Amino acid sequence: MTETPPPRRARAEIDLGALRANVRTLRARVAPHVRIMAVVKADAYGHGAVRCARAALDAGADWLGTATPHEALALRAAGITDVPVMCWLWTPGDPWDQGIEAGLDMSVSGMWALEEVVAAAKAVGRTARIQLKADTGLGRNGCQPADWPELVGAALKAEAEGLVKVTGLWSHLACADEPHHPSIAAQLDVFRSMLAHAEEAGVRPEVRHIANSPATLTLPEAHFDLVRPGIALYGVSPSPELGTSAELGLRPVMSLKASVALVKHVPAGHGVSYGHHYVTGGETTLGLVPLGYADGVPRHASGRGPVLVGDTVRTVAGRVAMDQFVVDLGGDDVEPGSEAVLFGPGDRGEPTAEDWAVAADTIAYEIVTRIGARVPRVYLGE
């Protein structure tokens, strides 16, 4: 049997062994009773939701989490049917009925959502699993403290009628990636107060949770019954203030690579790419890398993005175009087809996703998540 050769133009290598190791690292950071929800929203931050979900479960994750119901339903359709899956970003008219039939845990942040899920439960004749989300200070989704008693009361009434089961109470932190930010303690205080109200009213949740990746790594007081690591699963540091991936015991899972498509000698004063924002300072060689912003390479990193070609880290010369960019090879004779590594774990001196985040003035979450579908994923360690 002939093996399929790796894609030549470009590829994102996904090291599932590293992902499993990251799950084990995170497991060691929490108490034995605390469960782990592996967040695989946005196609597992660009890494591939189904394969990453399975790898995380193999390594000991207990739950899966997605943003949209369609992401969660896709996991069920792929055969992941025996673990709890939570999804939290619902809009009016979304498929609550399918979520109920698939046994999803569905987040409810307000009365409109509770009314829609109750109607769907009546229509399909099954009890819906719901989790009530509290807005403890992030100011996005979630129920405000002033409206919490009404939502809790209505949910308990629906539970008494057999239409819903309140399986969780949860919230999300705004500044967990900023150590000692005053909002962290303030949000935890509000969360405890809202938990107390719901539990005194009669809610008996399976899980209470507020901890994202940075809180999982640094805030044991925020762990409650379950933690929800996302970016940390993929070996990316949630924040430079918390330390590098290596310092946190994490290993980056994605490596973005391409084959150099063309190498040519050019004279001094030669303009490179749109707008001629880069002009060669002397006679040199240019290498063409066949990746661009259509593939997720940030145009904001034009003139700054680091790339390992050969044994040397080069810099994007001029603007990143839709499908390609250029590096100045400084006169080195590099063969077409040679490997260009945009980012990876850093073992060979290659840049990391954090390095690209600095170059593009963004966060590493965006760097890995934005790598598009035109870049094939190649899975290692399955």
Coordinates of C-alpha atoms in Angstrom, one line a residue:
M1 CA 0.0 0.0 0.0
T2 CA 1.4 3.4 -1.0
E3 CA 1.3 6.1 1.6
T4 CA -0.1 9.5 0.7
P5 CA 2.8 11.9 0.5
P6 CA 2.6 15.0 2.7
P7 CA 1.3 18.1 0.9
R8 CA 4.0 20.0 -0.8
R9 CA 2.7 23.5 -1.0
A10 CA 1.9 23.9 2.7
R11 CA 0.7 21.9 5.7
A12 CA -0.2 22.3 9.3
E13 CA 1.2 19.4 11.3
I14 CA -0.9 18.6 14.3
D15 CA 0.9 16.6 17.0
L16 CA -1.8 14.7 18.8
G17 CA 0.8 13.2 21.2
A18 CA 1.6 16.8 22.3
L19 CA -2.1 17.4 22.9
R20 CA -2.4 14.3 25.0
A21 CA 0.6 15.4 27.0
N22 CA -1.0 18.9 27.5
V23 CA -4.1 17.3 28.9
R24 CA -2.1 15.3 31.4
T25 CA -0.2 18.5 32.4
L26 CA -3.5 20.2 33.0
R27 CA -4.9 17.2 34.9
A28 CA -1.9 17.5 37.3
R29 CA -2.8 21.1 37.9
V30 CA -6.3 20.4 39.4
A31 CA -7.6 18.4 42.3
P32 CA -8.6 14.8 41.7
H33 CA -12.4 15.6 41.9
V34 CA -12.2 18.4 39.3
R35 CA -13.3 17.4 35.8
I36 CA -11.7 18.7 32.6
M37 CA -13.7 20.1 29.7
A38 CA -11.6 20.1 26.6
V39 CA -12.8 23.1 24.6
V40 CA -12.7 22.3 20.8
K41 CA -14.7 25.3 19.5
A42 CA -13.6 26.9 16.2
D43 CA -12.5 23.6 14.8
A44 CA -10.3 23.0 17.9
Y45 CA -8.7 26.5 17.5
G46 CA -7.8 25.5 13.9
H47 CA -6.4 22.1 14.8
G48 CA -9.3 19.9 13.8
A49 CA -12.2 19.3 16.2
V50 CA -13.0 15.6 15.9
R51 CA -9.4 14.3 16.0
C52 CA -8.4 16.7 18.8
A53 CA -11.6 15.8 20.8
R54 CA -10.8 12.1 20.6
A55 CA -7.1 12.7 21.6
A56 CA -8.2 14.8 24.5
L57 CA -10.7 12.2 25.7
D58 CA -8.0 9.5 25.3
A59 CA -5.8 11.5 27.6
G60 CA -8.4 11.9 30.3
A61 CA -10.7 14.8 29.5
D62 CA -14.2 14.3 30.9
W63 CA -16.2 16.8 28.9
L64 CA -16.1 18.5 25.5
G65 CA -17.0 22.2 25.0
T66 CA -18.0 24.1 21.8
A67 CA -19.3 27.6 21.1
T68 CA -22.1 26.9 18.7
P69 CA -24.7 24.1 18.6
H70 CA -23.6 23.1 15.1
E71 CA -20.1 22.5 16.3
A72 CA -21.4 20.3 19.1
L73 CA -23.8 18.4 16.8
A74 CA -20.9 17.7 14.4
L75 CA -19.1 15.9 17.2
R76 CA -22.1 13.8 17.9
A77 CA -22.4 13.1 14.1
A78 CA -18.8 12.0 14.1
G79 CA -19.6 9.3 16.7
I80 CA -18.6 11.0 19.9
T81 CA -21.7 10.0 21.7
D82 CA -20.7 8.8 25.1
V83 CA -19.3 11.9 26.8
P84 CA -21.0 15.2 27.8
V85 CA -20.8 18.0 25.3
M86 CA -21.6 21.6 26.2
C87 CA -22.3 24.4 23.8
W88 CA -22.9 28.0 24.9
L89 CA -23.4 30.4 22.0
W90 CA -27.1 30.2 21.1
T91 CA -29.2 32.6 19.1
P92 CA -33.0 32.8 18.7
G93 CA -34.2 30.1 16.3
D94 CA -31.2 27.8 16.8
P95 CA -31.8 24.0 16.7
W96 CA -32.7 23.4 20.4
D97 CA -34.7 20.3 19.4
Q98 CA -31.6 18.7 17.8
G99 CA -29.5 19.7 20.8
I100 CA -32.0 17.9 23.1
E101 CA -32.1 14.8 21.0
A102 CA -28.3 14.7 20.9
G103 CA -28.1 15.0 24.7
L104 CA -26.1 18.2 24.6
D105 CA -25.7 20.5 27.6
M106 CA -27.1 23.8 26.4
S107 CA -26.3 27.1 28.0
V108 CA -29.1 29.5 28.9
S109 CA -28.3 33.1 29.7
G110 CA -31.8 34.7 29.6
M111 CA -35.5 34.2 29.6
W112 CA -35.8 34.1 25.8
A113 CA -33.4 31.1 25.7
L114 CA -35.2 29.3 28.5
E115 CA -38.5 29.8 26.7
E116 CA -37.1 28.4 23.4
V117 CA -35.6 25.4 25.1
V118 CA -38.7 24.6 27.0
A119 CA -40.8 24.8 23.8
A120 CA -38.4 22.5 22.1
A121 CA -38.5 20.0 25.0
K122 CA -42.3 19.9 24.8
A123 CA -42.1 19.4 21.0
V124 CA -39.6 16.4 21.1
G125 CA -40.9 15.0 24.4
R126 CA -37.6 14.8 26.1
T127 CA -35.9 16.6 29.0
A128 CA -33.4 19.2 28.0
R129 CA -30.0 19.4 29.8
I130 CA -29.3 23.1 30.4
Q131 CA -26.7 25.1 32.2
L132 CA -27.4 28.6 33.5
K133 CA -24.8 31.2 32.8
A134 CA -24.1 34.1 35.1
D135 CA -22.6 37.3 34.0
T136 CA -20.3 38.0 36.9
G137 CA -18.5 40.9 35.2
L138 CA -17.3 40.0 31.7
G139 CA -20.3 41.8 30.2
R140 CA -20.8 39.5 27.3
N141 CA -23.2 36.5 27.4
G142 CA -24.8 35.5 30.8
C143 CA -27.5 36.6 33.1
Q144 CA -27.0 39.8 35.1
P145 CA -27.2 39.4 38.9
A146 CA -30.4 41.5 39.0
D147 CA -32.2 39.1 36.6
W148 CA -30.7 35.9 38.1
P149 CA -33.6 35.2 40.6
E150 CA -36.2 35.3 37.8
L151 CA -34.1 33.0 35.5
V152 CA -33.4 30.5 38.3
G153 CA -37.0 30.5 39.4
A154 CA -38.3 29.8 35.9
A155 CA -35.7 27.1 35.3
L156 CA -36.7 25.4 38.5
K157 CA -40.4 25.5 37.5
A158 CA -39.5 23.9 34.1
E159 CA -37.4 21.3 35.9
A160 CA -40.3 20.5 38.2
E161 CA -42.4 19.9 35.1
G162 CA -39.8 17.5 33.7
L163 CA -38.9 19.8 30.8
V164 CA -35.4 20.6 31.7
K165 CA -32.6 19.4 34.0
V166 CA -30.3 22.1 35.3
T167 CA -27.0 20.4 35.0
G168 CA -24.6 23.3 35.6
L169 CA -24.1 26.8 36.8
W170 CA -21.2 28.7 35.2
S171 CA -19.6 31.9 34.2
H172 CA -16.4 33.3 32.5
L173 CA -13.5 35.4 33.6
A174 CA -12.6 38.6 32.0
C175 CA -8.9 39.0 33.1
A176 CA -7.6 35.7 34.2
D177 CA -4.7 36.1 31.9
E178 CA -3.6 39.2 33.9
P179 CA -2.2 38.0 37.2
H180 CA -3.6 39.8 40.3
H181 CA -6.1 41.8 38.3
P182 CA -8.8 43.1 40.8
S183 CA -11.6 41.8 38.6
I184 CA -10.7 38.2 39.2
A185 CA -11.5 38.3 42.9
A186 CA -14.5 40.5 42.3
Q187 CA -15.9 38.0 39.7
L188 CA -15.3 35.0 42.0
D189 CA -17.2 36.8 44.8
V190 CA -20.2 37.5 42.5
F191 CA -20.1 33.9 41.2
R192 CA -20.2 32.5 44.7
S193 CA -23.1 34.7 45.6
M194 CA -25.0 33.7 42.5
L195 CA -24.2 30.0 43.1
A196 CA -25.5 30.4 46.7
H197 CA -28.8 31.9 45.5
A198 CA -29.4 29.2 42.9
E199 CA -28.5 26.4 45.3
E200 CA -30.6 27.8 48.1
A201 CA -33.5 28.0 45.7
G202 CA -33.1 24.3 44.9
V203 CA -30.8 23.9 42.0
R204 CA -28.6 20.8 42.3
P205 CA -26.0 21.2 39.5
E206 CA -23.7 18.4 38.4
V207 CA -21.0 21.0 37.8
R208 CA -20.1 24.6 38.7
H209 CA -17.4 26.2 36.6
I210 CA -15.7 29.5 35.7
A211 CA -12.0 28.6 35.0
N212 CA -10.6 29.0 31.5
S213 CA -7.0 28.1 30.5
P214 CA -5.2 30.8 32.5
A215 CA -7.4 30.2 35.5
T216 CA -6.8 26.4 35.2
L217 CA -3.1 27.1 35.3
T218 CA -2.9 29.7 38.0
L219 CA -6.1 30.1 40.0
P220 CA -6.9 26.9 42.0
E221 CA -9.6 28.9 43.9
A222 CA -11.5 29.2 40.6
H223 CA -11.5 25.5 39.8
F224 CA -14.8 24.5 41.5
D225 CA -16.1 21.2 39.9
L226 CA -14.8 21.6 36.4
V227 CA -12.2 23.6 34.4
R228 CA -12.5 24.6 30.7
P229 CA -9.0 24.7 29.1
G230 CA -9.0 25.9 25.5
I231 CA -5.8 27.4 24.2
A232 CA -3.7 25.5 26.7
L233 CA -4.7 22.2 25.2
Y234 CA -3.0 23.2 22.1
G235 CA 0.2 24.1 23.9
V236 CA 0.0 27.8 23.5
S237 CA 0.5 30.1 26.5
P238 CA -2.6 32.0 27.3
S239 CA -0.6 35.1 28.0
P240 CA 3.1 36.2 28.1
E241 CA 2.5 37.4 31.7
L242 CA 1.9 33.8 32.7
G243 CA 5.0 32.4 31.1
T244 CA 6.0 30.7 27.9
S245 CA 4.5 27.4 26.8
A246 CA 7.6 25.6 28.0
E247 CA 7.5 27.4 31.4
L248 CA 3.9 26.3 31.8
G249 CA 4.8 22.7 30.9
L250 CA 2.9 22.8 27.6
R251 CA 4.0 21.8 24.1
P252 CA 2.7 23.5 21.0
V253 CA 0.6 21.1 18.9
M254 CA 0.5 22.9 15.5
S255 CA 3.5 23.5 13.2
L256 CA 2.9 25.5 10.0
K257 CA 5.2 24.6 7.2
A258 CA 5.5 25.3 3.4
S259 CA 7.8 24.4 0.6
V260 CA 9.8 27.3 -0.9
A261 CA 8.3 27.7 -4.4
L262 CA 11.0 29.8 -6.1
V263 CA 14.5 31.2 -5.4
K264 CA 16.0 33.9 -7.5
H265 CA 18.9 36.3 -7.5
V266 CA 18.0 40.0 -7.7
P267 CA 20.1 43.2 -7.8
A268 CA 20.3 45.9 -5.2
G269 CA 17.4 48.3 -5.2
H270 CA 14.9 45.7 -6.2
G271 CA 11.3 46.2 -4.9
V272 CA 9.6 43.3 -3.3
S273 CA 5.8 42.7 -3.2
Y274 CA 3.0 45.2 -3.3
G275 CA 3.8 48.8 -2.7
H276 CA 7.5 48.2 -2.6
H277 CA 7.6 48.6 1.1
Y278 CA 10.8 46.5 1.0
V279 CA 13.6 47.2 -1.3
T280 CA 16.8 45.1 -1.4
G281 CA 19.8 46.8 0.1
G282 CA 22.2 44.9 -2.0
E283 CA 22.4 42.0 -4.4
T284 CA 20.6 39.1 -2.7
T285 CA 18.4 36.0 -3.2
L286 CA 14.7 36.0 -2.6
G287 CA 12.6 33.0 -1.6
L288 CA 8.9 32.7 -2.4
V289 CA 6.8 31.1 0.3
P290 CA 3.4 29.9 -1.1
L291 CA 1.2 31.0 1.9
G292 CA -0.7 34.2 2.3
Y293 CA -3.5 35.9 4.1
A294 CA -6.0 33.7 2.4
D295 CA -4.4 30.9 4.3
G296 CA -4.4 32.8 7.6
V297 CA -0.9 34.4 7.5
P298 CA -1.6 37.8 9.0
R299 CA -1.0 40.7 6.7
H300 CA -0.3 42.8 9.8
A301 CA 3.0 40.8 10.1
S302 CA 4.2 42.2 6.7
G303 CA 7.9 43.1 7.1
R304 CA 8.0 41.5 10.5
G305 CA 6.9 37.8 10.5
P306 CA 9.7 35.3 11.2
V307 CA 10.3 32.2 9.1
L308 CA 12.9 29.5 9.5
V309 CA 14.5 28.6 6.1
G310 CA 17.5 26.3 6.3
D311 CA 19.2 27.0 9.7
T312 CA 18.4 30.7 9.7
V313 CA 15.3 32.7 10.8
R314 CA 14.4 35.1 8.1
T315 CA 11.8 37.9 8.1
V316 CA 8.9 38.5 5.7
A317 CA 10.2 41.0 3.1
G318 CA 7.5 43.4 2.1
R319 CA 3.8 42.8 2.2
V320 CA 2.1 39.5 2.8
A321 CA -0.1 38.9 -0.3
M322 CA -3.2 36.7 -0.6
D323 CA -1.4 33.6 -1.6
Q324 CA 2.3 34.2 -1.0
F325 CA 5.0 36.2 0.6
V326 CA 8.8 36.7 0.1
V327 CA 11.8 36.3 2.4
D328 CA 15.2 37.8 1.8
L329 CA 17.6 34.9 1.9
G330 CA 20.6 37.2 2.1
G331 CA 22.4 35.7 -0.8
D332 CA 22.0 32.1 0.5
D333 CA 21.4 29.5 -2.2
V334 CA 18.3 27.7 -1.0
E335 CA 16.9 24.9 -3.2
P336 CA 13.3 25.2 -4.4
G337 CA 11.3 22.7 -2.4
S338 CA 13.2 23.5 0.8
E339 CA 11.2 23.7 4.0
A340 CA 10.0 27.0 5.4
V341 CA 8.7 26.8 8.9
L342 CA 6.5 29.7 10.0
F343 CA 6.0 28.4 13.5
G344 CA 6.2 25.3 15.6
P345 CA 7.3 24.2 19.1
G346 CA 10.7 26.0 18.8
D347 CA 12.8 22.9 19.2
R348 CA 14.9 23.7 16.1
G349 CA 15.0 27.4 16.6
E350 CA 11.9 27.9 14.5
P351 CA 9.5 30.7 15.5
T352 CA 6.5 30.0 17.6
A353 CA 2.9 31.1 17.3
E354 CA 3.7 33.6 20.1
D355 CA 6.5 35.1 17.9
W356 CA 4.0 35.6 15.1
A357 CA 1.5 37.2 17.6
V358 CA 4.1 39.7 18.5
A359 CA 4.9 40.4 14.9
A360 CA 1.2 40.9 14.0
D361 CA 0.4 42.8 17.3
T362 CA -2.2 40.2 18.2
I363 CA -2.6 37.2 20.5
A364 CA -1.4 33.6 19.7
Y365 CA -5.0 32.4 19.9
E366 CA -5.6 34.2 16.7
I367 CA -2.5 33.0 14.9
V368 CA -3.4 29.3 15.2
T369 CA -7.1 29.7 14.9
R370 CA -7.0 31.7 11.7
I371 CA -5.0 29.1 9.6
G372 CA -7.6 28.3 6.9
A373 CA -9.0 25.2 5.3
R374 CA -6.8 25.6 2.3
V375 CA -3.9 24.4 4.4
P376 CA -4.2 20.6 4.9
R377 CA -3.9 19.3 8.4
V378 CA -1.4 16.4 8.7
Y379 CA -1.9 14.4 12.0
L380 CA 1.0 12.9 13.9
G381 CA 0.7 10.5 16.7
E382 CA -2.8 9.1 16.1

